[in-house]
Coordinates of C-alpha atoms in Angstrom, one line a residue:
Chain A
M23 CA 129.9 97.8 63.3
D24 CA 131.7 99.2 66.5
R25 CA 134.9 99.6 65.2
I26 CA 136.4 102.8 64.9
P27 CA 137.8 103.8 61.4
I28 CA 141.4 105.3 61.7
L29 CA 139.8 108.4 58.9
D30 CA 136.5 109.6 58.9
I31 CA 135.6 112.2 56.4
Q32 CA 131.9 113.3 56.5
N33 CA 130.9 116.1 53.4
L34 CA 134.0 117.3 52.3
S35 CA 133.9 120.2 50.3
V36 CA 137.0 121.8 49.4
S37 CA 136.5 124.7 47.0
F38 CA 138.6 127.4 45.5
S39 CA 138.0 131.7 45.3
Q40 CA 138.9 133.1 41.9
Y41 CA 139.0 136.6 41.0
V42 CA 137.0 137.0 38.2
D43 CA 138.2 140.6 37.3
M44 CA 139.2 143.2 40.0
F45 CA 135.6 143.1 42.9
R46 CA 133.7 139.8 42.1
K47 CA 135.0 136.8 43.4
N48 CA 134.7 133.0 42.7
D49 CA 134.2 129.7 44.1
L50 CA 135.1 126.8 42.5
Q51 CA 134.2 124.1 44.2
V52 CA 136.3 121.5 43.4
I53 CA 135.5 118.8 46.4
K54 CA 131.5 118.6 46.4
D55 CA 130.0 116.2 49.4
L56 CA 132.8 113.1 49.9
N57 CA 132.5 111.3 52.5
L58 CA 134.6 108.3 53.0
K59 CA 135.7 105.6 56.2
L60 CA 139.0 104.4 56.4
F61 CA 140.1 101.3 58.4
E62 CA 142.2 100.2 59.9
G63 CA 144.0 97.4 57.9
E64 CA 142.3 98.5 55.0
V65 CA 143.9 99.7 51.8
V66 CA 140.9 102.6 50.0
A67 CA 141.6 104.0 46.6
V68 CA 139.9 107.0 45.6
V69 CA 139.7 107.1 41.2
G70 CA 139.2 109.9 39.8
A71 CA 140.4 111.0 35.5
S72 CA 143.1 113.8 36.4
G73 CA 142.0 117.6 37.5
S74 CA 139.0 116.0 39.4
G75 CA 140.6 117.9 42.3
K76 CA 141.9 114.0 44.3
S77 CA 145.1 115.3 44.9
L78 CA 143.1 118.2 47.2
L79 CA 141.3 115.1 48.8
A80 CA 145.4 114.7 50.4
H81 CA 146.2 118.0 50.4
A82 CA 142.6 118.8 53.5
I83 CA 142.7 115.8 55.1
L84 CA 146.6 117.7 55.7
G85 CA 145.7 120.6 56.2
I86 CA 148.5 122.2 53.8
L87 CA 145.3 123.8 50.7
P88 CA 146.6 126.4 49.3
Y89 CA 145.8 130.3 50.9
N90 CA 142.7 131.1 47.9
A91 CA 141.7 127.1 48.6
S92 CA 138.7 126.4 51.5
F93 CA 136.8 123.6 53.1
S94 CA 133.8 122.5 54.9
G95 CA 132.6 119.7 56.3
R96 CA 133.7 116.7 59.3
M97 CA 136.9 114.5 59.7
S98 CA 138.1 112.8 62.0
Y99 CA 141.2 110.5 63.1
C100 CA 140.7 107.9 65.6
G101 CA 137.7 109.5 66.5
E102 CA 138.9 112.4 67.6
P103 CA 137.9 115.2 65.5
L104 CA 140.7 116.5 62.9
T105 CA 141.4 119.8 63.3
Q106 CA 144.4 122.4 61.8
M107 CA 145.4 121.9 64.9
R108 CA 145.5 118.4 65.9
I109 CA 146.5 117.4 62.2
E110 CA 149.6 119.6 62.4
Q111 CA 150.6 118.0 65.0
L112 CA 149.8 114.7 63.9
R113 CA 151.5 115.0 60.9
G114 CA 154.9 113.7 59.7
K115 CA 154.3 111.6 62.3
E116 CA 151.1 109.2 63.2
I117 CA 149.5 110.9 59.0
V118 CA 151.5 110.7 56.1
L119 CA 151.5 111.7 52.1
V120 CA 153.7 109.5 49.8
P121 CA 153.7 112.1 47.7
Q122 CA 153.7 112.1 43.4
S123 CA 157.3 112.8 42.5
V124 CA 159.8 113.1 43.4
S125 CA 159.8 117.4 42.9
Y126 CA 158.4 117.3 46.5
L127 CA 162.0 115.9 47.1
D128 CA 164.5 118.9 47.5
P129 CA 167.0 118.9 45.0
L130 CA 169.8 119.9 46.7
M131 CA 169.7 118.1 50.0
K132 CA 170.8 114.2 49.7
V133 CA 168.6 111.9 49.9
G134 CA 169.2 110.4 52.5
F135 CA 168.5 113.6 54.6
Q136 CA 165.4 113.3 53.7
I137 CA 164.4 110.2 54.1
R138 CA 165.1 111.1 58.0
K139 CA 164.0 114.5 58.3
S140 CA 167.0 115.5 58.4
V141 CA 167.7 113.5 61.7
N142 CA 171.1 113.1 61.9
D143 CA 171.3 110.3 65.3
K144 CA 171.6 107.6 65.1
R145 CA 168.8 105.4 65.5
S146 CA 167.5 107.1 62.5
K147 CA 170.3 106.0 60.4
E148 CA 169.8 102.7 61.6
K149 CA 166.1 103.4 60.7
M150 CA 166.8 104.3 57.6
L151 CA 168.6 101.7 56.6
Q152 CA 166.8 99.5 57.1
T153 CA 164.0 101.2 54.9
L154 CA 165.9 100.9 52.8
N155 CA 166.8 97.5 52.1
R156 CA 163.3 96.8 53.1
Y157 CA 162.4 98.0 49.6
G158 CA 165.4 96.7 47.7
L159 CA 167.4 100.4 47.4
G160 CA 171.2 100.0 48.5
E161 CA 173.3 102.2 50.9
E162 CA 174.4 104.4 48.4
V163 CA 171.2 105.7 47.5
E164 CA 171.4 107.8 51.0
K165 CA 174.5 110.0 49.7
L166 CA 172.5 110.4 45.9
Y167 CA 170.7 113.6 45.7
P168 CA 166.9 112.8 43.8
F169 CA 168.0 113.7 40.1
E170 CA 170.5 110.6 40.1
L171 CA 167.0 108.7 40.8
S172 CA 165.8 106.4 38.4
G173 CA 161.5 107.4 38.1
G174 CA 161.5 103.0 40.0
M175 CA 164.1 104.2 42.7
A176 CA 162.4 107.8 43.9
R177 CA 159.1 105.8 43.7
R178 CA 160.5 103.9 46.5
V179 CA 162.0 106.7 48.1
L180 CA 159.3 108.3 48.2
I181 CA 157.9 105.7 50.1
S182 CA 160.8 105.0 52.2
T183 CA 160.1 108.5 53.6
A184 CA 156.1 108.0 55.0
V185 CA 157.9 104.7 56.7
M186 CA 160.8 106.2 58.9
D187 CA 158.3 107.1 62.0
S188 CA 155.1 104.4 62.3
P189 CA 152.3 106.4 60.5
R190 CA 148.5 105.1 61.3
L191 CA 147.3 106.4 57.8
V192 CA 149.4 106.4 55.1
I193 CA 147.9 109.0 51.9
A194 CA 149.5 108.0 48.4
D195 CA 149.1 110.3 46.4
E196 CA 148.9 108.8 42.6
P197 CA 152.1 106.1 43.3
T198 CA 152.1 105.0 40.1
P199 CA 152.1 107.2 37.3
G200 CA 153.4 106.0 33.7
I201 CA 155.7 103.3 36.0
H202 CA 155.8 99.3 34.0
I203 CA 151.7 97.6 34.7
D204 CA 154.3 94.9 36.5
A205 CA 156.2 98.2 38.7
A206 CA 153.3 99.7 39.7
K207 CA 152.0 96.4 41.6
Q208 CA 154.6 95.8 43.6
V209 CA 154.3 99.8 44.5
L210 CA 151.1 98.2 45.7
G211 CA 153.0 95.3 47.1
H212 CA 154.5 97.7 49.4
F213 CA 151.1 99.2 50.3
R214 CA 149.0 96.4 51.1
K215 CA 152.6 95.8 53.9
I216 CA 152.1 98.6 54.7
A217 CA 148.1 98.1 55.6
D218 CA 149.0 94.8 56.7
D219 CA 151.0 96.3 59.4
G220 CA 148.3 97.9 61.3
A221 CA 147.8 100.9 59.3
A222 CA 145.1 102.4 56.9
V223 CA 146.2 102.9 53.6
L224 CA 144.1 105.8 51.5
I225 CA 145.3 105.4 47.2
I226 CA 144.5 108.5 45.4
T227 CA 144.5 107.3 41.7
H228 CA 143.3 108.2 37.9
D229 CA 144.7 103.9 37.1
L230 CA 140.8 102.2 38.0
E231 CA 142.7 99.4 36.9
L232 CA 144.9 99.0 39.8
A233 CA 142.4 101.0 42.0
I234 CA 140.9 97.0 42.3
E235 CA 143.9 95.4 41.9
A236 CA 145.2 96.5 44.9
A237 CA 142.7 98.2 47.0
D238 CA 139.6 96.3 49.4
R239 CA 136.9 99.2 48.1
V240 CA 137.4 101.4 45.8
V241 CA 135.4 105.1 45.8
V242 CA 134.9 106.7 42.5
F243 CA 135.0 110.3 42.1
Y244 CA 134.2 112.4 39.3
A245 CA 134.0 116.1 38.8
G246 CA 134.4 116.4 43.0
M247 CA 131.7 114.0 43.4
T248 CA 131.8 110.3 44.5
L249 CA 130.1 109.4 42.2
E250 CA 130.4 104.5 43.7
E251 CA 131.7 102.8 46.9
A252 CA 132.5 100.1 46.0
Q253 CA 134.0 96.7 47.3
A254 CA 137.2 95.9 45.0
S255 CA 135.7 92.2 44.3
D256 CA 132.1 93.8 43.3
F257 CA 134.5 95.3 40.1
S258 CA 134.3 91.6 39.1
D259 CA 131.1 91.6 37.6
E260 CA 129.2 94.9 35.6
S261 CA 125.8 94.7 37.1
K262 CA 127.1 94.9 40.7
L263 CA 128.3 98.4 39.7
S264 CA 125.3 101.0 40.6
H265 CA 126.4 104.4 38.1
P266 CA 127.0 104.8 34.5
Y267 CA 129.7 106.3 35.2
T268 CA 131.8 103.1 36.9
R269 CA 130.2 101.1 34.4
A270 CA 131.3 102.8 31.2
L271 CA 134.8 103.1 32.9
W272 CA 134.3 99.2 34.1
R273 CA 133.5 98.0 30.3
A274 CA 136.6 100.3 29.3
M275 CA 138.9 98.0 31.4
P276 CA 140.7 96.0 28.3
Q277 CA 140.0 92.5 30.4
N278 CA 135.7 93.8 30.0
G279 CA 135.8 94.8 26.9
F280 CA 137.5 98.0 26.0
R281 CA 135.0 100.1 24.8
A282 CA 135.2 103.8 24.3
I283 CA 133.5 105.9 26.8
E284 CA 130.5 107.6 25.7
S285 CA 129.6 111.4 27.0
I286 CA 128.2 111.1 29.6
K287 CA 125.2 113.1 30.3
E288 CA 125.0 115.4 33.3
A289 CA 122.0 114.2 34.4
D290 CA 123.6 111.2 35.2
L291 CA 125.9 112.6 37.4
Chain B
M25 CA 190.3 118.3 36.1
N26 CA 190.1 118.4 32.5
K27 CA 186.7 120.0 31.7
L28 CA 186.8 122.9 33.9
M29 CA 190.7 123.9 32.1
V30 CA 188.6 124.1 28.8
Y31 CA 185.6 125.9 30.2
M32 CA 188.5 128.0 31.9
F33 CA 190.3 128.4 28.5
K34 CA 187.1 128.8 27.2
N35 CA 185.9 132.0 29.1
F36 CA 190.0 133.6 29.1
I37 CA 189.4 134.0 24.8
R38 CA 185.4 135.2 25.8
M39 CA 186.8 137.8 28.3
L40 CA 189.9 139.0 25.8
L41 CA 187.2 139.2 23.4
L42 CA 185.1 141.1 25.5
L43 CA 187.5 143.4 26.3
L44 CA 188.7 143.7 23.2
F45 CA 184.6 145.1 22.0
V46 CA 184.6 146.8 25.2
S47 CA 188.0 148.8 24.1
I48 CA 186.6 149.4 21.0
T49 CA 183.4 150.9 21.5
A50 CA 185.0 153.2 24.3
F51 CA 187.5 154.6 21.7
I52 CA 184.3 155.0 19.1
L53 CA 182.5 156.6 21.9
V54 CA 185.1 159.0 22.5
S55 CA 186.3 159.9 19.4
L56 CA 183.2 160.4 18.4
S57 CA 182.9 163.4 21.1
P58 CA 182.8 166.5 21.1
I59 CA 184.7 167.7 23.8
D60 CA 187.9 170.0 22.6
P61 CA 191.4 168.7 25.2
L62 CA 192.8 171.7 24.4
Q63 CA 189.4 174.1 25.0
A64 CA 188.6 172.0 28.0
N65 CA 192.5 171.7 29.5
I66 CA 192.8 175.4 29.0
S67 CA 191.5 178.3 29.3
Q68 CA 190.4 180.4 27.0
T69 CA 192.3 183.5 27.4
A70 CA 195.7 181.4 28.0
L71 CA 194.5 180.1 23.9
G72 CA 194.2 183.1 23.2
S73 CA 197.4 184.0 24.2
L74 CA 199.6 181.3 22.4
S75 CA 201.6 181.5 19.5
Q76 CA 200.6 179.5 16.8
E77 CA 203.8 177.4 17.7
Q78 CA 203.0 176.7 20.8
I79 CA 199.7 175.0 20.2
D80 CA 200.7 172.7 17.0
K81 CA 202.3 171.7 20.2
L82 CA 199.6 170.8 22.5
E83 CA 197.5 170.1 19.8
M84 CA 200.7 166.7 19.2
Y85 CA 200.5 166.2 22.8
W86 CA 196.7 165.6 22.7
G87 CA 196.4 163.4 19.9
V88 CA 194.0 165.4 18.6
N89 CA 194.7 165.6 14.3
E90 CA 195.8 162.2 14.4
A91 CA 193.3 160.1 12.8
P92 CA 191.6 158.0 15.1
I93 CA 192.5 154.2 13.8
E94 CA 196.1 154.8 14.0
R95 CA 195.6 155.5 17.9
Y96 CA 193.3 153.4 18.8
L97 CA 196.1 150.4 17.1
A98 CA 198.8 152.2 18.8
W99 CA 197.4 152.1 21.6
V100 CA 195.8 148.2 21.4
R101 CA 199.7 147.6 20.4
A102 CA 201.2 149.0 23.4
F103 CA 198.6 147.8 25.9
L104 CA 199.2 144.4 24.3
H105 CA 202.6 145.2 25.4
G106 CA 201.7 145.3 29.1
D107 CA 202.1 149.0 28.4
M108 CA 198.8 150.9 29.5
G109 CA 200.2 154.5 27.7
T110 CA 200.9 157.5 30.2
S111 CA 197.7 159.9 31.5
L112 CA 197.4 163.0 30.0
L113 CA 195.7 164.7 32.5
Y114 CA 197.9 163.6 35.3
R115 CA 201.4 163.3 33.2
Q116 CA 202.7 159.9 34.9
S117 CA 201.6 156.5 33.6
V118 CA 198.0 155.1 33.4
A119 CA 198.7 152.5 35.1
S120 CA 200.3 154.0 38.4
V121 CA 197.0 156.3 37.7
I122 CA 194.9 153.2 38.0
M123 CA 196.7 151.5 41.1
Q124 CA 196.2 155.2 42.5
K125 CA 192.2 155.7 42.4
L126 CA 191.4 151.8 42.7
S127 CA 193.2 151.3 45.6
N128 CA 191.0 154.5 47.1
S129 CA 188.1 153.0 45.5
L130 CA 188.6 149.7 46.4
M131 CA 187.9 150.6 50.6
L132 CA 184.4 152.1 49.1
M133 CA 183.7 149.4 47.7
V134 CA 184.7 146.5 49.3
F135 CA 183.1 147.5 52.1
A136 CA 179.8 148.6 50.1
W137 CA 180.1 144.9 48.1
I138 CA 179.9 142.9 51.3
I139 CA 177.6 144.9 53.8
S140 CA 174.8 144.9 51.1
G141 CA 175.2 141.9 50.2
G142 CA 175.1 140.6 53.8
I143 CA 172.0 143.1 55.1
G144 CA 170.4 142.6 51.4
F145 CA 170.5 138.8 51.8
F146 CA 169.0 138.8 55.4
L147 CA 166.5 141.4 55.2
G148 CA 165.4 139.3 51.3
I149 CA 165.0 136.2 53.5
L150 CA 163.2 138.1 56.2
S151 CA 161.0 138.9 54.1
G152 CA 159.9 136.5 52.0
M153 CA 159.1 134.5 55.7
N154 CA 157.7 136.6 56.5
R155 CA 155.6 137.7 52.7
G156 CA 152.1 139.9 53.2
K157 CA 152.8 140.6 56.3
I158 CA 154.2 144.2 57.8
I159 CA 158.1 143.6 58.4
D160 CA 157.8 142.2 54.4
K161 CA 155.6 145.1 53.5
L162 CA 158.0 147.7 55.4
I163 CA 161.4 146.2 53.8
K164 CA 159.0 145.9 50.3
G165 CA 158.6 149.4 50.4
Y166 CA 162.5 150.5 51.9
A167 CA 163.7 148.8 49.2
L168 CA 161.3 149.9 46.2
L169 CA 162.2 153.8 47.4
T170 CA 166.0 153.5 47.4
A171 CA 166.0 151.1 44.3
S172 CA 163.9 154.4 42.4
A173 CA 165.8 157.1 44.5
P174 CA 168.7 158.5 42.3
T175 CA 172.3 157.7 43.7
F176 CA 173.2 161.2 43.4
W177 CA 170.1 162.5 45.0
L178 CA 170.9 160.2 47.7
A179 CA 174.0 161.9 48.2
L180 CA 173.9 164.5 48.2
L181 CA 170.7 163.8 51.0
F182 CA 173.3 161.8 53.0
L183 CA 175.9 165.0 52.8
L184 CA 173.5 167.4 53.6
V185 CA 172.0 165.5 56.5
F186 CA 175.2 163.8 57.5
S187 CA 177.7 165.9 56.4
V188 CA 176.2 170.0 56.7
W189 CA 173.4 169.7 59.5
L190 CA 174.9 166.7 61.8
G191 CA 178.2 167.9 61.2
L192 CA 179.1 163.7 61.6
F193 CA 181.2 163.3 59.2
P194 CA 183.3 165.3 56.5
I195 CA 181.5 166.6 53.5
G196 CA 184.2 164.8 50.8
L197 CA 187.4 163.9 50.5
S198 CA 189.9 161.2 51.4
V199 CA 191.7 162.5 53.5
P200 CA 191.7 165.1 56.1
I201 CA 192.3 169.1 53.8
G202 CA 195.7 170.7 54.4
M203 CA 196.8 167.3 56.7
D204 CA 200.4 166.2 55.2
A205 CA 200.0 163.4 53.1
A206 CA 202.0 161.0 55.4
S207 CA 200.9 162.4 58.5
V208 CA 197.2 161.4 57.8
S209 CA 195.8 158.2 59.8
L210 CA 193.9 155.1 59.2
S211 CA 190.8 157.2 60.7
D212 CA 191.5 159.7 58.7
R213 CA 191.2 158.0 55.9
L214 CA 188.6 155.4 57.4
Q215 CA 186.0 158.8 58.9
H216 CA 186.1 160.5 54.9
A217 CA 184.7 156.6 53.4
I218 CA 182.3 156.2 56.1
L219 CA 179.8 157.7 53.9
P220 CA 180.1 157.4 50.2
A221 CA 180.1 153.9 51.3
V222 CA 177.1 153.9 53.3
T223 CA 175.3 155.6 50.1
L224 CA 177.0 153.1 47.9
S225 CA 175.5 149.8 49.8
I226 CA 171.8 151.9 50.7
T227 CA 171.7 151.3 47.2
G228 CA 173.0 147.6 46.7
I229 CA 170.9 146.5 48.9
S230 CA 167.6 147.3 47.3
N231 CA 168.5 145.6 44.2
I232 CA 170.2 141.8 46.3
V233 CA 166.9 142.6 48.4
L234 CA 164.1 141.7 45.8
H235 CA 165.4 138.8 44.2
T236 CA 166.6 137.4 47.9
R237 CA 162.5 138.1 48.3
E238 CA 161.7 136.9 45.0
K239 CA 163.2 133.2 45.1
M240 CA 162.7 133.3 48.8
I241 CA 158.7 133.2 47.8
D242 CA 159.9 130.7 44.3
V243 CA 160.7 128.4 46.9
L244 CA 158.9 128.4 49.5
E245 CA 156.0 128.2 47.4
S246 CA 158.0 124.7 45.9
E247 CA 156.6 121.3 46.2
Y248 CA 159.1 120.0 48.1
V249 CA 158.5 123.0 50.9
L250 CA 154.9 121.9 50.5
F251 CA 156.0 118.1 51.4
A252 CA 157.9 119.6 54.7
V253 CA 155.0 121.4 55.6
A254 CA 153.1 118.2 55.0
R255 CA 155.5 115.5 57.3
G256 CA 155.4 118.0 59.6
E257 CA 158.5 120.5 59.3
K258 CA 157.8 123.6 61.3
R259 CA 158.8 127.5 59.7
W260 CA 162.1 127.6 61.2
E261 CA 163.3 123.9 59.8
I262 CA 161.7 124.3 57.0
F263 CA 163.9 127.1 56.7
R264 CA 166.6 126.0 57.6
H265 CA 166.5 122.5 55.6
H266 CA 165.5 124.1 52.4
G267 CA 165.0 127.6 52.8
L268 CA 168.9 128.0 53.1
R269 CA 170.3 126.0 50.9
N270 CA 168.1 126.6 47.1
I271 CA 167.9 130.7 48.0
L272 CA 171.8 130.3 48.6
L273 CA 173.0 129.5 44.8
P274 CA 170.6 132.5 43.0
A275 CA 172.1 134.5 45.5
I276 CA 175.7 133.7 44.6
T277 CA 174.8 135.2 41.7
L278 CA 173.5 137.8 42.7
Q279 CA 176.1 138.7 44.5
F280 CA 178.6 138.7 42.3
A281 CA 176.5 140.1 39.0
S282 CA 176.3 143.2 41.2
I283 CA 180.1 144.2 41.4
S284 CA 178.8 145.4 37.9
E285 CA 176.5 148.2 39.9
I286 CA 178.9 149.0 43.2
F287 CA 181.0 149.6 39.9
G288 CA 178.6 152.3 38.5
G289 CA 177.1 153.8 41.8
S290 CA 180.5 154.9 43.2
I291 CA 180.9 157.1 39.7
L292 CA 177.9 158.6 40.9
V293 CA 178.6 158.8 44.1
E294 CA 182.5 160.0 44.4
Q295 CA 181.8 162.4 42.1
V296 CA 178.9 163.7 44.8
F297 CA 181.2 163.5 47.8
S298 CA 185.0 164.8 45.7
Y299 CA 186.7 161.5 46.5
P300 CA 189.9 160.7 44.4
G301 CA 188.7 156.8 43.2
L302 CA 188.1 155.2 40.1
G303 CA 185.2 157.1 40.0
Q304 CA 185.7 160.0 40.0
A305 CA 188.9 159.3 37.8
V306 CA 187.0 158.3 34.9
V307 CA 184.6 161.5 34.3
T308 CA 187.4 163.1 35.0
A309 CA 189.5 161.9 32.2
G310 CA 186.3 161.3 30.0
L311 CA 185.5 165.6 30.4
G312 CA 189.2 166.0 29.8
G313 CA 189.8 164.1 26.8
D314 CA 192.8 162.3 28.6
I315 CA 191.6 159.0 25.6
P316 CA 194.7 156.6 27.7
L317 CA 193.7 156.8 31.1
L318 CA 189.7 156.3 30.2
L319 CA 190.2 153.3 28.2
G320 CA 192.3 151.7 30.3
I321 CA 190.0 152.4 33.4
T322 CA 186.8 151.0 30.7
V323 CA 189.1 148.2 30.0
I324 CA 190.2 147.5 33.7
S325 CA 186.8 147.5 35.1
A326 CA 185.6 145.4 32.3
A327 CA 188.1 142.8 33.1
I328 CA 186.9 143.0 36.6
V329 CA 183.6 142.9 36.6
F330 CA 183.9 139.9 33.9
A331 CA 186.7 138.0 36.6
G332 CA 183.7 138.5 39.7
N333 CA 181.0 136.1 36.7
F334 CA 183.3 134.3 36.0
I335 CA 183.3 133.4 39.8
A336 CA 180.0 133.3 40.4
D337 CA 180.5 130.6 37.0
I338 CA 182.6 128.4 38.8
L339 CA 181.3 128.6 42.7
Y340 CA 177.9 127.7 41.3
G341 CA 179.8 124.7 39.8
I342 CA 181.4 123.3 43.1
V343 CA 177.9 124.6 45.1
D344 CA 175.0 122.3 42.6
P345 CA 175.0 119.0 42.6
R346 CA 173.1 119.0 39.6
I347 CA 176.1 120.4 37.7
R348 CA 179.2 119.1 39.9
K349 CA 177.9 115.6 39.9
G350 CA 176.2 116.0 35.6
A351 CA 179.5 117.3 35.1
R352 CA 180.7 114.4 36.0
S353 CA 179.0 111.6 34.4

């Protein structure tokens, strides 16, 4: 494979230091040795249970980990090392985040302003209106405050914030929480379109079914470790899946028998 | 609009109730006070040389033997007719004593209110934006120090340093001693007001600094600021776009709530600087058993403090879109 991946993550580990008591610190590793490659035009889903440190993956890439977190490993963007300095130049322009919920929007600022990052020139306004239009939002949405948005509108507004500049890498953190399956498919369709326009899209989700539906490749993540990386099509056949956790997840899906996941033993991991 | 009227009306009733309870409490406290107005205002020797008839007259003037409830009811009745009574010590109507003292105090309080609000807000932002750095530690240290220093002690210290040692300001009163009232200039008055006003401001600043700092830190730790960082906004942009906007609302509440603190502080500061304002008048009235004046000042101050909080509520409704738009739908 000669293509240079847009994002290449090698052996990424993220850990938190916590105070056990007054003097002793404890390092809590939340992501262990993660490897991930994303190519242009590709949608990759990272699937993991809640609390498995998925969001931290997004934060690590964007360089916005909290002060008590540290990471090791190598990340490169389009073949160049992605250092803190580099990400500070790129984020918001070439690398964008689509956050989880409307609480990531300033509650006291009109949505229009936030979509165009408080820039007020004519070009940004036009681009914003185009974007709103593209996601089926009316012009009046510009004048609303975040608390006035419905769940579905909020979702589309959050995606709109990402496509104002032409991003090369879109990281969507849990883009389909608690919305109706059809609405979720529609949202994922938007990401597919962004990828088709030439970006790489990383979707972080807990929903395996949607991940298989929307992504080209699926990475299954459990307790901080990558358990399985497979083509989405491999999920149509249990025998193509290698890890017992993934197979258990697969069997738990309604169309595959709907069997509850038995507790997995540490030894399996 | 209709909703606003209902809101105003409700608050008006609330204010009346508050004033009623404040006046009752103040009256009960005065009635329980061991101060005998005759002993407090007439020297022991003079009292000894008075005839029983004169003492009876004085007791009637000070209302010593009247039943407290009747006195209170009489006061309320007169107050409802717009008559706050006559000050027993100043021998003028309570209204005119309050007007006169309030105009002196107002200069101090407005100055301290604006200065402590402005500087406190600015320092709080500076401190919160630079959390953990030297400048934050200095500002926080200063705020904690002045917050824990008693106002009267600070006032004494200032008096000692700036008036006695350095001789920069007069040591007390609001006008030069022995000068004809007509020839007192505005600059004389200002010079006499500066030191008490500064003292009052300094104690007010710390509270505002600490609260603003805390709010600023909350905002900076919020998810919307994290997202702003992820979108490449720089520190200054984050402050301009999100920080200021989101701490302005709590700052409004804080600024108007601080009126009560400025009022309380002014009593101590005026006492130390012998500044003839409302704060000093209330102490004189309390210690001299001048019940009409004491009740008058108490009720007026309560009304001013209530009005401050009420204005904050109204402003909140105008500024915060969640309340403004929420009320409409």
